[in-house]
Amino acid sequence: MKKAVAAEPVKKAAAAKSAKKKAAAAKPVKSVTKTVAAKPAKSVTKAAAAKSAKSVTKAAAEPESRTALVRRARRINRELAEVYPYAHPELDFENPFQLLVATVLSAQTTDLRVNQTTPALFAKYPTPEDLAAANPEEVEELIRPTGFFRAKTRSIMGLAAALRDEFEGEVPGRLEDLVKLPGVGRKTAFVVMGNAFGRPGITVDTHFGRLVRRWKWTEETDPDKVEKAVGELFPKSDWTMLSHRVIFHGRRICHARKPACGACPIAPLCPAYGEGETDPEKAKKLLKYEKGGFPGQRLKPPQSYLDAGGIPAPPLGATAPPATGE
């Protein structure tokens, strides 16, 4: 009996010791299992993130297909058509001769300054014959505000004489004839053809060239090459109005130094978004002409422009009307 009683505590001690060993053995296994299980999971997450980032970078770096470029370019044109339904040439003119002379005078100056200068010029010399026979010094004085007035006087008097002598005093409507006139290049010729004769043409001025490069329509800088590259993206019937819309957008929103990205209606389609001010309120303050509530460039703008809230420009020497806001 005494032997059995003595054995009971020994059994209990042995059982407790065995349980303690099992617990000690189980703890490291659990910890190792947890560590081993967690490590691959973390590694997989990093790999997935890296793969995703790599995919995004690759997508951004992939060149736009020709089809995608054409679709994006034409969509931009449609969007601009809604924003500027009143887009028009911003030189005042009443006939092809006035438009031709005004376009030559617009080199290295604003359309506004030309519009403020030509009323007196055309009042004194209404026809090519009149201008061709003018006193050069008097013409120089009249067009002085446009800058480079001596060279411009030679050009407009030269083209007036050519119109008188070679085209019976009429402005020709063909590109090959227009570019033969003094001071007339392809840009001027297309302005006249598109707006005086209704013949399609792309006008590549500084605004047009700057914007189509920002939009990645082309990387060309030579005006003739820009004209060809952009012309291939659109049907000919779109060329003239496309030119007006792009130039309007460049003057009002997509400025050279500080584009108003935060107020731009085509921002989602623009690869250069973020080059300018992206805050909507700050961007709104950068808007010009009718978009900012200020006068336009024409003294006699089209009625559609006035109906859209556009304000006529003031004559030379007059005080501009106050801004009305948008």
Short mmCIF file of C-alpha atoms in Angstrom, two decimals:
data_model
loop_
_atom_site.label_atom_id
_atom_site.label_comp_id
_atom_site.label_asym_id
_atom_site.label_seq_id
_atom_site.Cartn_x
_atom_site.Cartn_y
_atom_site.Cartn_z
CA MET A 1 0.00 0.00 0.00
CA LYS A 2 2.77 2.46 0.83
CA LYS A 3 4.50 1.65 -2.46
CA ALA A 4 1.42 2.57 -4.52
CA VAL A 5 0.97 5.88 -2.70
CA ALA A 6 4.62 6.79 -3.30
CA ALA A 7 4.33 6.06 -6.99
CA GLU A 8 1.40 8.49 -7.52
CA PRO A 9 3.42 11.75 -7.09
CA VAL A 10 6.17 10.39 -9.32
CA LYS A 11 3.64 9.75 -12.15
CA LYS A 12 2.17 13.21 -11.77
CA ALA A 13 5.61 14.85 -11.87
CA ALA A 14 6.53 12.85 -14.95
CA ALA A 15 3.28 13.85 -16.68
CA ALA A 16 3.81 17.55 -15.87
CA LYS A 17 7.36 17.41 -17.14
CA SER A 18 6.23 15.76 -20.37
CA ALA A 19 3.50 18.37 -20.89
CA LYS A 20 6.01 21.17 -20.34
CA LYS A 21 8.35 19.68 -22.94
CA LYS A 22 5.49 19.39 -25.43
CA ALA A 23 4.51 23.02 -24.87
CA ALA A 24 8.10 24.19 -25.26
CA ALA A 25 8.46 22.18 -28.45
CA ALA A 26 5.17 23.43 -29.86
CA LYS A 27 5.92 27.17 -29.37
CA PRO A 28 8.97 27.42 -31.64
CA VAL A 29 7.20 25.39 -34.32
CA LYS A 30 4.26 27.82 -34.28
CA SER A 31 6.61 30.81 -34.42
CA VAL A 32 8.63 29.32 -37.27
CA THR A 33 5.48 28.42 -39.15
CA LYS A 34 4.14 31.97 -38.72
CA THR A 35 7.41 33.53 -39.86
CA VAL A 36 7.77 31.23 -42.83
CA ALA A 37 4.15 31.76 -43.86
CA ALA A 38 4.30 35.56 -43.50
CA LYS A 39 7.51 36.06 -45.45
CA PRO A 40 6.32 34.66 -48.77
CA ALA A 41 3.05 36.63 -48.47
CA LYS A 42 4.97 39.91 -48.06
CA SER A 43 7.27 38.97 -50.89
CA VAL A 44 4.31 38.23 -53.19
CA THR A 45 2.74 41.62 -52.38
CA LYS A 46 5.94 43.46 -53.29
CA ALA A 47 6.27 41.47 -56.48
CA ALA A 48 2.69 42.25 -57.47
CA ALA A 49 3.20 45.96 -56.80
CA ALA A 50 6.44 45.95 -58.75
CA LYS A 51 4.75 44.15 -61.64
CA SER A 52 1.88 46.64 -61.63
CA ALA A 53 4.26 49.63 -61.58
CA LYS A 54 6.29 48.07 -64.37
CA SER A 55 3.12 47.56 -66.37
CA VAL A 56 2.05 51.20 -65.92
CA THR A 57 5.52 52.45 -66.87
CA LYS A 58 5.54 50.22 -69.92
CA ALA A 59 2.08 51.42 -70.96
CA ALA A 60 3.15 55.04 -70.60
CA ALA A 61 6.30 54.40 -72.59
CA GLU A 62 4.56 52.52 -75.41
CA PRO A 63 4.22 54.66 -78.54
CA GLU A 64 0.71 55.65 -79.60
CA SER A 65 -0.48 53.73 -82.63
CA ARG A 66 -1.33 55.63 -85.79
CA THR A 67 -4.99 54.70 -85.44
CA ALA A 68 -5.08 55.87 -81.81
CA LEU A 69 -3.38 59.14 -82.76
CA VAL A 70 -5.90 59.86 -85.51
CA ARG A 71 -8.81 59.11 -83.17
CA ARG A 72 -7.42 61.31 -80.40
CA ALA A 73 -6.63 64.17 -82.78
CA ARG A 74 -10.11 64.12 -84.28
CA ARG A 75 -11.69 63.94 -80.86
CA ILE A 76 -9.73 67.02 -79.80
CA ASN A 77 -11.01 68.80 -82.90
CA ARG A 78 -14.62 67.85 -82.02
CA GLU A 79 -14.16 69.06 -78.44
CA LEU A 80 -12.70 72.37 -79.64
CA ALA A 81 -15.64 72.79 -82.02
CA GLU A 82 -17.96 72.71 -79.01
CA VAL A 83 -15.80 75.13 -77.02
CA TYR A 84 -15.32 77.58 -79.91
CA PRO A 85 -18.40 77.33 -82.18
CA TYR A 86 -17.68 80.95 -83.16
CA ALA A 87 -14.01 80.40 -84.14
CA HIS A 88 -13.03 82.70 -87.01
CA PRO A 89 -10.07 84.52 -88.56
CA GLU A 90 -9.17 87.30 -86.12
CA LEU A 91 -8.26 89.85 -88.78
CA ASP A 92 -10.88 92.38 -89.85
CA PHE A 93 -11.51 92.30 -93.61
CA GLU A 94 -14.28 92.95 -96.11
CA ASN A 95 -12.75 91.43 -99.26
CA PRO A 96 -9.83 89.20 -100.36
CA PHE A 97 -7.53 92.17 -100.95
CA GLN A 98 -7.99 93.48 -97.41
CA LEU A 99 -7.44 90.03 -95.93
CA LEU A 100 -4.28 89.53 -97.99
CA VAL A 101 -2.78 92.87 -96.91
CA ALA A 102 -3.84 92.40 -93.26
CA THR A 103 -2.27 88.94 -93.14
CA VAL A 104 1.05 90.25 -94.48
CA LEU A 105 0.96 93.04 -91.88
CA SER A 106 0.26 90.55 -89.07
CA ALA A 107 3.81 89.15 -89.15
CA GLN A 108 5.64 89.81 -85.87
CA THR A 109 2.69 91.60 -84.29
CA THR A 110 -0.82 90.92 -82.96
CA ASP A 111 -3.99 90.72 -85.03
CA LEU A 112 -5.37 93.38 -82.70
CA ARG A 113 -2.69 95.88 -83.67
CA VAL A 114 -3.28 95.14 -87.35
CA ASN A 115 -7.04 95.59 -86.95
CA GLN A 116 -6.47 98.93 -85.26
CA THR A 117 -4.17 100.03 -88.11
CA THR A 118 -5.88 98.88 -91.32
CA PRO A 119 -9.04 101.06 -91.19
CA ALA A 120 -7.02 104.19 -92.01
CA LEU A 121 -4.92 102.32 -94.60
CA PHE A 122 -7.91 100.91 -96.49
CA ALA A 123 -9.80 104.19 -96.24
CA LYS A 124 -6.98 105.89 -98.15
CA TYR A 125 -6.03 102.98 -100.45
CA PRO A 126 -9.14 100.80 -101.00
CA THR A 127 -7.88 98.95 -104.11
CA PRO A 128 -4.64 97.33 -105.30
CA GLU A 129 -4.31 100.10 -107.90
CA ASP A 130 -4.53 102.78 -105.22
CA LEU A 131 -1.95 101.13 -102.97
CA ALA A 132 0.44 100.40 -105.84
CA ALA A 133 0.50 104.09 -106.76
CA ALA A 134 0.86 105.37 -103.17
CA ASN A 135 3.70 107.37 -101.69
CA PRO A 136 5.80 104.82 -99.76
CA GLU A 137 6.50 107.28 -96.93
CA GLU A 138 2.79 107.85 -96.39
CA VAL A 139 2.14 104.11 -96.32
CA GLU A 140 4.99 103.63 -93.84
CA GLU A 141 3.48 106.19 -91.51
CA LEU A 142 0.07 104.55 -91.65
CA ILE A 143 1.32 101.05 -90.87
CA ARG A 144 4.06 102.07 -88.42
CA PRO A 145 2.16 100.63 -85.38
CA THR A 146 2.51 97.10 -86.82
CA GLY A 147 6.33 97.19 -86.66
CA PHE A 148 8.86 96.48 -89.42
CA PHE A 149 6.91 99.09 -91.35
CA ARG A 150 9.51 99.73 -94.06
CA ALA A 151 9.80 96.07 -95.07
CA LYS A 152 6.03 95.63 -94.83
CA THR A 153 5.47 98.71 -96.98
CA ARG A 154 7.64 97.20 -99.70
CA SER A 155 5.71 93.92 -99.45
CA ILE A 156 2.17 95.30 -99.58
CA MET A 157 2.97 97.83 -102.28
CA GLY A 158 4.77 95.12 -104.24
CA LEU A 159 1.88 92.69 -104.01
CA ALA A 160 -0.56 95.48 -104.92
CA ALA A 161 1.48 96.21 -108.04
CA ALA A 162 1.59 92.50 -108.92
CA LEU A 163 -2.18 92.23 -108.52
CA ARG A 164 -2.63 95.25 -110.77
CA ASP A 165 -0.18 94.13 -113.44
CA GLU A 166 -0.61 90.36 -113.47
CA PHE A 167 -4.10 89.62 -112.13
CA GLU A 168 -6.17 92.59 -113.34
CA GLY A 169 -6.45 93.95 -109.80
CA GLU A 170 -8.00 90.74 -108.42
CA VAL A 171 -6.58 88.46 -105.72
CA PRO A 172 -5.99 84.97 -107.19
CA GLY A 173 -7.51 81.99 -105.43
CA ARG A 174 -4.81 79.46 -106.27
CA LEU A 175 -1.91 78.60 -103.98
CA GLU A 176 0.67 78.63 -106.77
CA ASP A 177 -0.35 82.18 -107.76
CA LEU A 178 -0.56 83.58 -104.24
CA VAL A 179 2.90 82.45 -103.14
CA LYS A 180 4.44 84.34 -106.08
CA LEU A 181 3.27 87.66 -104.63
CA PRO A 182 5.80 89.71 -102.58
CA GLY A 183 5.65 88.89 -98.87
CA VAL A 184 3.21 86.00 -99.35
CA GLY A 185 4.16 82.53 -98.11
CA ARG A 186 2.13 79.35 -97.68
CA LYS A 187 0.73 80.45 -94.32
CA THR A 188 -0.62 83.73 -95.74
CA ALA A 189 -1.85 81.96 -98.87
CA PHE A 190 -3.84 79.40 -96.86
CA VAL A 191 -5.39 82.14 -94.71
CA VAL A 192 -6.63 83.87 -97.86
CA MET A 193 -7.70 80.68 -99.62
CA GLY A 194 -9.58 79.31 -96.62
CA ASN A 195 -11.31 82.49 -95.50
CA ALA A 196 -11.78 84.51 -98.69
CA PHE A 197 -12.38 81.67 -101.15
CA GLY A 198 -13.56 78.77 -99.00
CA ARG A 199 -10.74 76.48 -100.12
CA PRO A 200 -9.29 74.18 -97.41
CA GLY A 201 -5.92 75.03 -95.95
CA ILE A 202 -3.98 74.64 -92.69
CA THR A 203 -2.55 77.82 -91.20
CA VAL A 204 0.61 77.01 -89.26
CA ASP A 205 1.32 80.04 -87.09
CA THR A 206 3.23 80.02 -83.79
CA HIS A 207 0.14 79.00 -81.79
CA PHE A 208 -0.78 76.16 -84.13
CA GLY A 209 2.75 74.76 -84.22
CA ARG A 210 3.15 74.95 -80.45
CA LEU A 211 -0.14 73.19 -79.67
CA VAL A 212 0.14 70.34 -82.17
CA ARG A 213 3.57 69.53 -80.74
CA ARG A 214 2.19 69.63 -77.19
CA TRP A 215 -0.55 67.25 -78.27
CA LYS A 216 2.01 64.94 -79.92
CA TRP A 217 0.32 65.18 -83.30
CA THR A 218 3.79 65.76 -84.73
CA GLU A 219 7.30 66.58 -83.57
CA GLU A 220 8.10 68.62 -86.69
CA THR A 221 9.08 72.27 -86.26
CA ASP A 222 9.27 73.34 -89.90
CA PRO A 223 5.87 74.91 -90.79
CA ASP A 224 5.61 73.08 -94.13
CA LYS A 225 6.29 69.72 -92.47
CA VAL A 226 3.84 70.51 -89.66
CA GLU A 227 1.21 71.36 -92.26
CA LYS A 228 1.75 68.04 -94.05
CA ALA A 229 1.82 65.92 -90.87
CA VAL A 230 -1.34 67.43 -89.39
CA GLY A 231 -3.11 67.47 -92.75
CA GLU A 232 -2.73 63.69 -92.92
CA LEU A 233 -4.69 63.28 -89.67
CA PHE A 234 -7.83 65.05 -90.92
CA PRO A 235 -10.01 65.20 -94.02
CA LYS A 236 -9.40 68.32 -96.12
CA SER A 237 -12.86 69.65 -95.30
CA ASP A 238 -11.73 70.12 -91.67
CA TRP A 239 -8.50 71.99 -92.35
CA THR A 240 -9.63 75.63 -92.29
CA MET A 241 -11.84 75.41 -89.21
CA LEU A 242 -9.31 73.17 -87.44
CA SER A 243 -6.76 75.96 -87.87
CA HIS A 244 -9.11 78.55 -86.36
CA ARG A 245 -9.99 76.34 -83.38
CA VAL A 246 -6.40 75.44 -82.54
CA ILE A 247 -5.27 79.08 -82.81
CA PHE A 248 -8.23 80.23 -80.69
CA HIS A 249 -7.31 77.67 -78.03
CA GLY A 250 -3.66 78.71 -78.08
CA ARG A 251 -4.55 82.37 -77.55
CA ARG A 252 -7.16 81.82 -74.86
CA ILE A 253 -6.20 78.80 -72.77
CA CYS A 254 -3.09 76.89 -73.90
CA HIS A 255 -0.61 79.77 -73.57
CA ALA A 256 3.07 79.44 -74.40
CA ARG A 257 4.53 80.20 -70.98
CA LYS A 258 1.77 79.29 -68.57
CA PRO A 259 -1.05 77.20 -70.03
CA ALA A 260 -4.28 77.14 -68.01
CA CYS A 261 -4.37 73.34 -67.65
CA GLY A 262 -6.92 73.44 -64.82
CA ALA A 263 -9.42 75.27 -67.05
CA CYS A 264 -8.75 73.29 -70.22
CA PRO A 265 -11.70 71.33 -71.67
CA ILE A 266 -9.43 68.87 -73.47
CA ALA A 267 -7.10 68.16 -70.52
CA PRO A 268 -7.94 64.39 -70.47
CA LEU A 269 -6.73 64.14 -74.07
CA CYS A 270 -3.55 66.18 -73.63
CA PRO A 271 -0.17 64.46 -73.12
CA ALA A 272 1.25 67.76 -71.83
CA TYR A 273 -1.30 68.22 -69.03
CA GLY A 274 0.44 69.58 -65.94
CA GLU A 275 2.91 71.83 -67.75
CA GLY A 276 0.79 74.77 -66.64
CA GLU A 277 -1.45 75.74 -63.72
CA THR A 278 -3.68 72.80 -62.72
CA ASP A 279 -5.63 74.46 -59.91
CA PRO A 280 -9.04 75.33 -61.47
CA GLU A 281 -9.43 78.69 -59.72
CA LYS A 282 -5.89 79.84 -60.46
CA ALA A 283 -6.14 78.56 -64.04
CA LYS A 284 -9.36 80.50 -64.58
CA LYS A 285 -7.49 83.73 -63.92
CA LEU A 286 -5.17 82.96 -66.83
CA LEU A 287 -7.93 82.86 -69.44
CA LYS A 288 -7.78 85.53 -72.15
CA TYR A 289 -10.18 87.31 -74.50
CA GLU A 290 -13.82 86.29 -74.23
CA LYS A 291 -12.93 83.31 -72.00
CA GLY A 292 -11.58 85.72 -69.43
CA GLY A 293 -14.22 88.38 -70.06
CA PHE A 294 -11.89 90.66 -72.02
CA PRO A 295 -12.17 92.25 -75.49
CA GLY A 296 -11.23 90.19 -78.53
CA GLN A 297 -8.89 91.15 -81.35
CA ARG A 298 -11.39 92.29 -83.97
CA LEU A 299 -13.02 95.70 -84.05
CA LYS A 300 -15.79 94.17 -86.15
CA PRO A 301 -16.10 90.52 -85.06
CA PRO A 302 -18.72 88.11 -86.47
CA GLN A 303 -22.16 88.19 -84.89
CA SER A 304 -21.71 84.63 -83.61
CA TYR A 305 -18.76 85.83 -81.53
CA LEU A 306 -20.80 88.67 -80.05
CA ASP A 307 -23.68 86.30 -79.33
CA ALA A 308 -21.25 84.09 -77.39
CA GLY A 309 -20.27 86.98 -75.13
CA GLY A 310 -17.30 88.26 -77.11
CA ILE A 311 -16.43 91.95 -76.81
CA PRO A 312 -15.20 94.00 -79.81
CA ALA A 313 -11.66 95.37 -79.57
CA PRO A 314 -11.27 99.13 -79.14
CA PRO A 315 -9.96 101.33 -82.00
CA LEU A 316 -6.34 102.50 -81.95
CA GLY A 317 -5.77 104.92 -79.07
CA ALA A 318 -9.15 104.20 -77.43
CA THR A 319 -9.57 102.85 -73.92
CA ALA A 320 -10.51 99.21 -73.77
CA PRO A 321 -13.89 98.42 -72.17
CA PRO A 322 -13.70 96.90 -68.70
CA ALA A 323 -13.59 93.15 -68.25
CA THR A 324 -17.00 91.60 -67.67
CA GLY A 325 -15.91 88.29 -66.16
CA GLU A 326 -16.97 84.92 -67.49
#
